[in-house]
XYZ file of C-alpha atoms in Angstrom:
447
model
C 80.697 60.864 188.490
C 81.246 64.207 186.603
C 78.870 65.667 183.677
C 80.189 67.539 180.429
C 77.314 69.982 178.792
C 77.670 71.648 175.457
C 76.507 75.373 175.737
C 74.862 76.943 173.245
C 77.340 79.731 171.776
C 75.231 82.739 172.129
C 72.475 82.161 174.890
C 74.823 79.393 176.767
C 71.543 77.268 177.739
C 72.266 73.454 177.752
C 72.257 71.676 174.303
C 73.790 68.463 174.971
C 75.133 66.881 178.160
C 77.468 63.301 178.709
C 77.318 61.584 182.174
C 80.253 59.614 183.319
C 80.149 57.410 186.259
C 83.442 54.903 186.387
C 85.993 56.970 183.856
C 88.974 58.451 185.412
C 90.182 59.818 182.199
C 88.037 61.749 179.367
C 89.159 62.822 176.338
C 87.639 65.681 173.870
C 88.178 66.174 170.333
C 87.085 65.989 166.769
C 88.550 62.209 166.588
C 85.862 59.578 166.854
C 87.808 57.270 169.536
C 86.997 60.472 171.969
C 84.922 59.997 174.865
C 83.026 63.298 173.646
C 83.069 64.048 170.243
C 82.764 67.490 168.776
C 82.880 68.622 165.153
C 84.537 71.970 164.485
C 87.063 73.151 162.225
C 88.552 74.779 165.367
C 88.849 71.673 167.885
C 91.917 69.566 167.648
C 91.627 65.509 167.194
C 92.634 65.475 170.870
C 91.568 68.654 172.371
C 90.943 68.120 175.939
C 91.847 65.607 178.469
C 89.905 65.709 182.283
C 91.833 63.245 184.761
C 91.004 62.121 188.000
C 93.973 62.233 190.545
C 92.573 60.562 193.825
C 89.732 62.347 194.247
C 90.288 65.745 192.512
C 89.591 66.104 188.765
C 91.731 68.298 186.392
C 91.598 69.605 182.843
C 94.495 69.580 180.431
C 94.738 71.351 177.132
C 96.022 69.478 174.334
C 94.541 71.616 171.538
C 96.331 73.516 169.112
C 94.360 76.512 169.328
C 93.961 76.349 172.785
C 91.635 76.346 175.373
C 90.272 79.092 177.436
C 88.631 79.509 181.061
C 87.378 82.900 181.886
C 88.711 84.375 178.644
C 92.186 83.343 179.511
C 94.202 80.857 177.821
C 95.137 77.863 180.135
C 97.451 74.920 180.311
C 96.095 72.788 183.301
C 93.739 73.681 185.922
C 91.759 72.162 188.607
C 88.059 71.524 187.924
C 85.915 73.752 189.759
C 81.991 72.530 189.899
C 80.011 74.320 186.941
C 83.339 76.112 185.365
C 83.111 76.938 181.534
C 85.921 75.874 179.341
C 85.645 77.098 175.409
C 87.826 75.009 172.723
C 89.851 77.504 170.596
C 88.911 81.154 170.986
C 85.721 80.611 168.630
C 85.043 77.223 169.417
C 82.116 75.376 171.283
C 81.839 76.009 175.463
C 81.872 73.065 177.523
C 80.187 73.172 180.849
C 81.672 70.783 183.969
C 79.887 69.456 187.031
C 80.776 66.997 189.066
C 79.727 64.934 192.287
C 76.002 65.019 193.423
C 75.728 68.294 191.213
C 76.581 66.437 188.073
C 73.763 63.951 188.867
C 71.058 66.875 189.366
C 72.340 68.430 185.920
C 71.996 65.360 183.940
C 68.641 65.366 185.746
C 67.827 68.861 184.673
C 68.835 68.642 180.954
C 66.562 65.566 180.155
C 64.421 67.745 178.207
C 67.529 70.079 177.066
C 69.168 67.405 175.055
C 70.086 67.623 171.529
C 66.940 67.435 169.821
C 67.065 64.479 167.613
C 65.613 64.829 163.999
C 62.059 64.027 163.801
C 60.877 61.348 161.685
C 60.644 61.379 158.470
C 57.000 61.515 158.103
C 56.756 64.429 160.908
C 59.302 66.479 158.771
C 57.923 65.870 155.265
C 54.550 66.486 156.484
C 55.254 69.709 157.137
C 56.524 70.605 153.714
C 53.203 72.393 152.803
C 54.148 75.409 155.661
C 57.697 75.089 156.281
C 59.121 74.718 152.785
C 62.283 73.324 152.364
C 64.680 75.625 149.935
C 66.922 74.150 147.257
C 70.142 72.257 148.559
C 73.314 72.736 147.670
C 74.597 71.404 144.269
C 77.364 69.137 145.088
C 78.683 65.589 145.922
C 79.575 62.491 144.304
C 79.663 59.257 146.112
C 78.657 57.314 143.151
C 78.049 57.100 139.513
C 74.942 55.072 139.293
C 73.235 55.218 135.982
C 69.942 54.365 135.845
C 68.759 51.504 133.179
C 65.534 53.545 132.428
C 65.781 56.893 131.049
C 63.214 59.832 131.924
C 63.581 63.561 130.449
C 63.243 66.202 133.372
C 60.663 68.831 132.825
C 59.166 71.156 135.348
C 55.783 69.055 137.084
C 52.113 70.156 135.975
C 50.362 72.359 138.655
C 48.188 69.415 139.165
C 50.346 66.388 139.673
C 49.371 62.770 137.967
C 48.268 60.323 140.424
C 50.347 57.774 138.158
C 53.295 56.275 139.340
C 54.772 53.369 141.464
C 53.131 54.068 144.658
C 54.385 51.052 146.854
C 52.005 52.324 150.040
C 49.440 49.575 150.690
C 47.949 51.313 153.868
C 44.384 51.207 154.123
C 44.578 54.423 155.810
C 45.190 56.553 152.824
C 42.970 59.111 151.288
C 42.970 61.287 148.518
C 43.697 64.350 150.010
C 46.435 63.418 151.578
C 50.419 63.563 149.960
C 52.116 60.960 151.916
C 51.116 57.793 153.748
C 50.450 58.460 157.343
C 52.019 55.070 158.413
C 54.858 54.774 156.731
C 55.377 58.315 155.055
C 55.461 57.020 151.161
C 54.131 59.035 148.503
C 50.306 58.725 147.699
C 50.991 60.925 144.323
C 53.858 60.834 142.406
C 54.521 63.080 139.607
C 57.007 61.085 137.451
C 59.873 58.841 138.277
C 63.534 59.684 137.409
C 65.656 56.566 137.427
C 64.940 55.182 140.728
C 63.343 58.154 142.290
C 59.829 58.862 142.365
C 59.134 63.078 142.207
C 57.083 63.751 144.622
C 56.613 68.184 144.146
C 58.622 71.154 143.073
C 60.690 72.507 145.436
C 62.131 75.256 143.454
C 62.730 76.129 139.760
C 65.126 79.189 139.636
C 67.156 80.316 136.041
C 69.840 77.337 136.224
C 68.217 74.505 138.271
C 65.257 72.659 139.414
C 65.042 70.885 142.794
C 62.518 68.352 143.909
C 61.048 66.691 146.981
C 61.406 62.607 145.870
C 61.073 59.315 147.533
C 63.335 56.302 147.295
C 64.441 53.368 149.302
C 61.767 54.397 152.309
C 63.236 58.064 152.487
C 62.448 61.357 151.151
C 65.574 63.184 149.418
C 65.775 66.043 147.288
C 66.973 65.696 143.957
C 68.486 68.680 141.833
C 69.215 69.107 138.434
C 70.505 71.693 135.918
C 67.352 73.627 133.871
C 67.420 71.750 130.650
C 68.084 75.438 129.389
C 71.754 74.731 130.268
C 72.109 71.331 129.965
C 73.501 71.897 126.024
C 75.763 74.369 127.952
C 79.307 72.819 127.960
C 80.367 75.107 130.813
C 77.523 74.865 132.949
C 77.927 71.335 132.580
C 81.758 71.217 133.584
C 80.660 73.460 136.616
C 78.106 71.369 137.645
C 80.042 68.103 137.640
C 83.410 69.824 138.849
C 81.470 71.304 142.250
C 79.853 67.855 142.494
C 83.247 66.260 142.823
C 85.041 68.778 144.681
C 82.011 68.993 147.256
C 81.485 65.455 148.066
C 84.551 65.043 150.587
C 82.843 67.630 152.675
C 81.449 66.627 156.055
C 80.037 69.063 158.250
C 76.788 69.004 160.507
C 75.456 72.144 158.929
C 75.958 71.139 155.347
C 73.350 68.746 153.760
C 74.777 65.621 152.757
C 75.079 63.960 149.195
C 73.761 60.302 148.709
C 73.928 60.179 144.795
C 74.903 61.637 141.597
C 73.835 60.404 138.474
C 72.920 61.016 134.190
C 70.449 60.259 132.478
C 71.213 61.439 128.442
C 73.539 64.339 129.269
C 71.302 65.648 132.079
C 73.114 65.744 135.504
C 71.351 64.826 138.741
C 72.295 65.374 142.450
C 70.474 63.477 145.229
C 70.766 65.323 148.749
C 69.690 65.311 152.388
C 66.398 66.631 153.063
C 66.497 69.459 155.536
C 63.343 70.588 156.669
C 62.303 74.621 157.627
C 62.136 77.907 156.702
C 64.964 79.762 155.148
C 65.925 83.410 157.027
C 64.563 85.069 153.893
C 61.247 83.496 154.442
C 61.357 83.796 158.379
C 62.047 87.602 158.045
C 59.318 88.454 155.202
C 56.626 86.256 157.674
C 57.514 87.536 161.127
C 60.198 90.504 160.414
C 63.107 91.767 161.966
C 65.166 89.480 164.102
C 66.278 90.640 167.685
C 70.302 91.192 167.361
C 71.175 88.273 169.789
C 69.397 86.012 167.804
C 70.902 87.334 164.538
C 74.395 87.643 165.621
C 74.040 84.236 167.083
C 73.331 82.802 163.434
C 76.061 84.861 162.156
C 78.085 83.198 164.536
C 77.034 79.704 163.445
C 77.543 80.667 160.004
C 81.388 81.756 160.641
C 81.991 78.611 161.975
C 80.750 76.565 158.768
C 82.762 79.200 156.797
C 85.535 78.644 159.030
C 85.664 75.134 158.091
C 85.371 75.558 154.334
C 87.916 77.974 153.912
C 90.453 76.069 156.169
C 89.846 73.120 153.726
C 93.150 72.801 150.994
C 91.943 73.835 148.166
C 89.738 76.471 150.291
C 85.847 75.591 149.209
C 83.842 79.334 148.886
C 80.195 79.110 148.848
C 79.748 82.271 146.760
C 76.045 82.820 147.079
C 75.681 83.449 151.025
C 71.975 85.317 151.908
C 69.363 84.615 153.647
C 67.624 82.789 150.646
C 70.711 79.984 151.174
C 70.551 79.771 155.411
C 67.623 77.399 156.364
C 66.650 77.627 160.009
C 66.062 73.728 160.904
C 62.960 72.778 162.147
C 64.785 70.515 164.444
C 67.779 72.206 165.368
C 71.062 69.570 166.034
C 73.777 70.338 168.818
C 75.756 72.411 166.228
C 72.633 74.604 165.881
C 69.624 75.709 164.079
C 71.295 76.892 160.707
C 71.711 74.758 157.441
C 74.074 76.347 154.758
C 72.860 74.706 151.285
C 72.936 75.887 147.791
C 76.579 76.694 146.797
C 76.622 78.836 143.571
C 79.101 78.164 141.292
C 76.642 77.554 138.533
C 75.396 80.941 139.310
C 78.196 82.866 137.900
C 77.006 82.147 134.606
C 74.040 83.751 134.997
C 76.192 86.660 136.501
C 77.951 86.489 133.234
C 75.239 86.870 130.971
C 73.629 89.653 132.785
C 70.867 88.645 134.539
C 69.803 90.256 137.617
C 69.145 87.926 140.273
C 68.353 88.542 144.306
C 72.058 87.584 144.664
C 73.367 90.919 143.569
C 71.983 92.816 146.533
C 74.416 90.254 148.809
C 77.449 90.134 147.178
C 81.223 91.316 146.729
C 81.617 93.552 143.850
C 84.864 91.403 142.651
C 82.697 88.426 142.198
C 80.995 89.989 138.969
C 84.888 90.281 137.667
C 85.730 86.857 138.442
C 87.908 87.545 141.067
C 86.429 85.357 143.958
C 88.194 84.694 147.136
C 86.886 83.963 150.682
C 86.705 87.522 151.624
C 83.820 87.252 149.077
C 81.876 84.664 151.444
C 82.535 87.481 154.525
C 81.078 90.502 152.547
C 78.080 88.385 151.849
C 77.842 88.105 156.027
C 77.730 92.279 156.227
C 74.693 92.372 154.142
C 72.934 89.153 155.160
C 73.013 90.652 158.942
C 71.716 93.826 157.595
C 68.593 92.229 156.022
C 68.258 90.260 159.271
C 68.281 93.073 161.553
C 66.032 95.507 159.129
C 63.880 93.567 156.952
C 64.822 95.473 153.913
C 66.986 94.092 150.867
C 70.676 95.397 151.132
C 70.090 96.972 147.470
C 68.292 99.974 148.987
C 71.744 101.202 151.114
C 74.208 101.104 148.316
C 75.629 104.828 147.052
C 78.032 106.716 145.434
C 80.091 108.586 148.018
C 83.298 109.389 149.334
C 84.515 105.714 148.735
C 82.690 105.213 145.501
C 79.724 103.135 145.256
C 79.366 100.770 147.576
C 77.126 99.661 150.709
C 76.576 101.901 153.474
C 75.468 99.923 156.564
C 75.059 103.369 158.635
C 71.835 104.054 156.148
C 70.091 100.450 157.873
C 67.765 101.641 159.942
C 67.785 100.280 163.690
C 71.588 99.174 163.638
C 73.502 99.694 166.718
C 77.208 101.604 166.366
C 78.768 98.441 167.160
C 76.967 96.248 164.427
C 77.785 99.556 161.913
C 81.151 99.240 162.529
C 81.136 95.393 161.789
C 79.074 95.707 158.667
C 81.262 98.329 157.213
C 84.397 96.791 157.437
C 82.869 93.324 155.860
C 81.799 94.864 152.961
C 84.435 97.425 152.244
C 85.072 97.313 148.533
C 88.826 96.941 149.304
C 89.278 93.394 149.831
C 92.366 93.930 152.248
C 90.196 96.135 154.149
C 87.814 93.396 155.423
C 88.255 91.338 157.914
C 91.103 88.490 157.138
C 89.174 85.366 157.999
C 85.831 83.838 159.786
C 87.145 83.674 163.112
C 88.052 87.023 163.000
C 84.395 88.096 162.286
C 83.451 85.798 165.112
C 85.686 87.784 167.620
C 84.136 91.043 166.461
C 80.487 89.575 166.616
C 81.265 88.157 170.141
C 82.185 91.582 171.397
C 78.880 93.336 170.297
C 77.001 90.495 172.428
C-alpha cells in the first residue's frame, strides 16, 4: 500500500490524499489520465512516476520543471517513508507514505481530505452574511438569445414577490429567501431571459452583478451598467474579454456557463463563489498574520503564473483585496478565488474617475501600458493592505525616486517584507520581479 498526500503550500498540513493498494506504477501530472491529477501551470502533463521494483518503491522525475527533494533537484531516488517531494520550484508538495503507516495515514486524514463544496442551499443561505463579490466578466460557451426581452434595471430595495416561483414545498414561509428543501428562490425580483434574479450582489460604475436562479441552481449574472451600453468601446471590451477568457480553466477562477445579449445589453452567467473578499476580511477582523497573508499571495502567484504563461498572456488588471475571495469551502488548491477581471474598468480610468483601484494599480496602467508586471505590482500593494489593514494610498510619497509607493512607511512590516514589496512596486517595470514564480520564491524565503 502507498498513500500520497497533497500538503498545504505554506502550513504543510494535509489537504487531500490518495491510497493505492495494488498498483505497481503510479503517475502524477496535469493530464487527466494520471493516477493523481494536479492542476498547476508548473506541473507537467506527466511529471512524476512512482514504481515498485520487487519490494522497493522508487520515484522518478519526468517533468520539464523538475522535482525537488530537500530543496535539491532529483532525477530518480528510492522512496523513504514520509518523504516530501515538490513538483517544480513553486509547485505542490506531495508526501509519500508506504506500508502500514500508509494505511494509518489514510485513516488519520479522513477528516482532512479535500473539503467539498457545500450544497448549494447552504452556500446561498450564507449570502446574507458572507457576501459573494462580483465575479469576472469573462467567458463565451454558447451564445443563446432568449425569446423574451427584459430591460435591466437595478432592483428596488423591496423586491417584488412576483415571478415564476417553481417551489411547491409546504414548509416555505414569507420570511425565508430560499426554500429549505430545494434551495429555490421564494422571492424573485425580475426575470432576464431564463434567469430569475434573486438579489443584487454588487453595483459599480461599470457593471451590475446579481444572484440568479436557473435549472435548479444558483449562478451569478453580470452585465454592463446600462449607462455604458451605448458606449461602443465598452461593448467591444466586454465582448472581447468574454471570448478571450472563455478558454480559461483553473480551479481558482470561476467558470462561465452562458453569454447572451438582449436588445444590445450583454450578460454573462458565472459559477457562484461563496465567501468574503479579503477586503471584507480585513475590514471586519483587522490585519492578517504574516504567514497567512503570504500563503494567500502564494496561491495568487500560482494563478498569475497560469494566466501569464498563456499565449497571448491574460492579464487581470485589477488585483486588489476586493477581488480576492476567501472561499467558504476551500478546495484542494487553496482558499482564494480570483474574480472580476478589469479590462472594462480601463474606460473608467480613462474618464478620470477615481476608484479604490488607484491605490493598488501600477502607474503605467494609467498610460495604457499594461503588462504582466502590472499584475505583479498589485501583489505588493495588496500584501501591504493585508498586513497593515490600511489603504495603500496612504503610503505614496514624493521622495528620491519621485512619486511612488514606499513600503517602509507601512507600519508593522518586517524588513524582509518591505524589501519584497519595494521591488514589486518599483516605478520602473525593469526593476520589478520578472515573473510570478520569482515572486513566489522571494515570499517563500521569508516564511
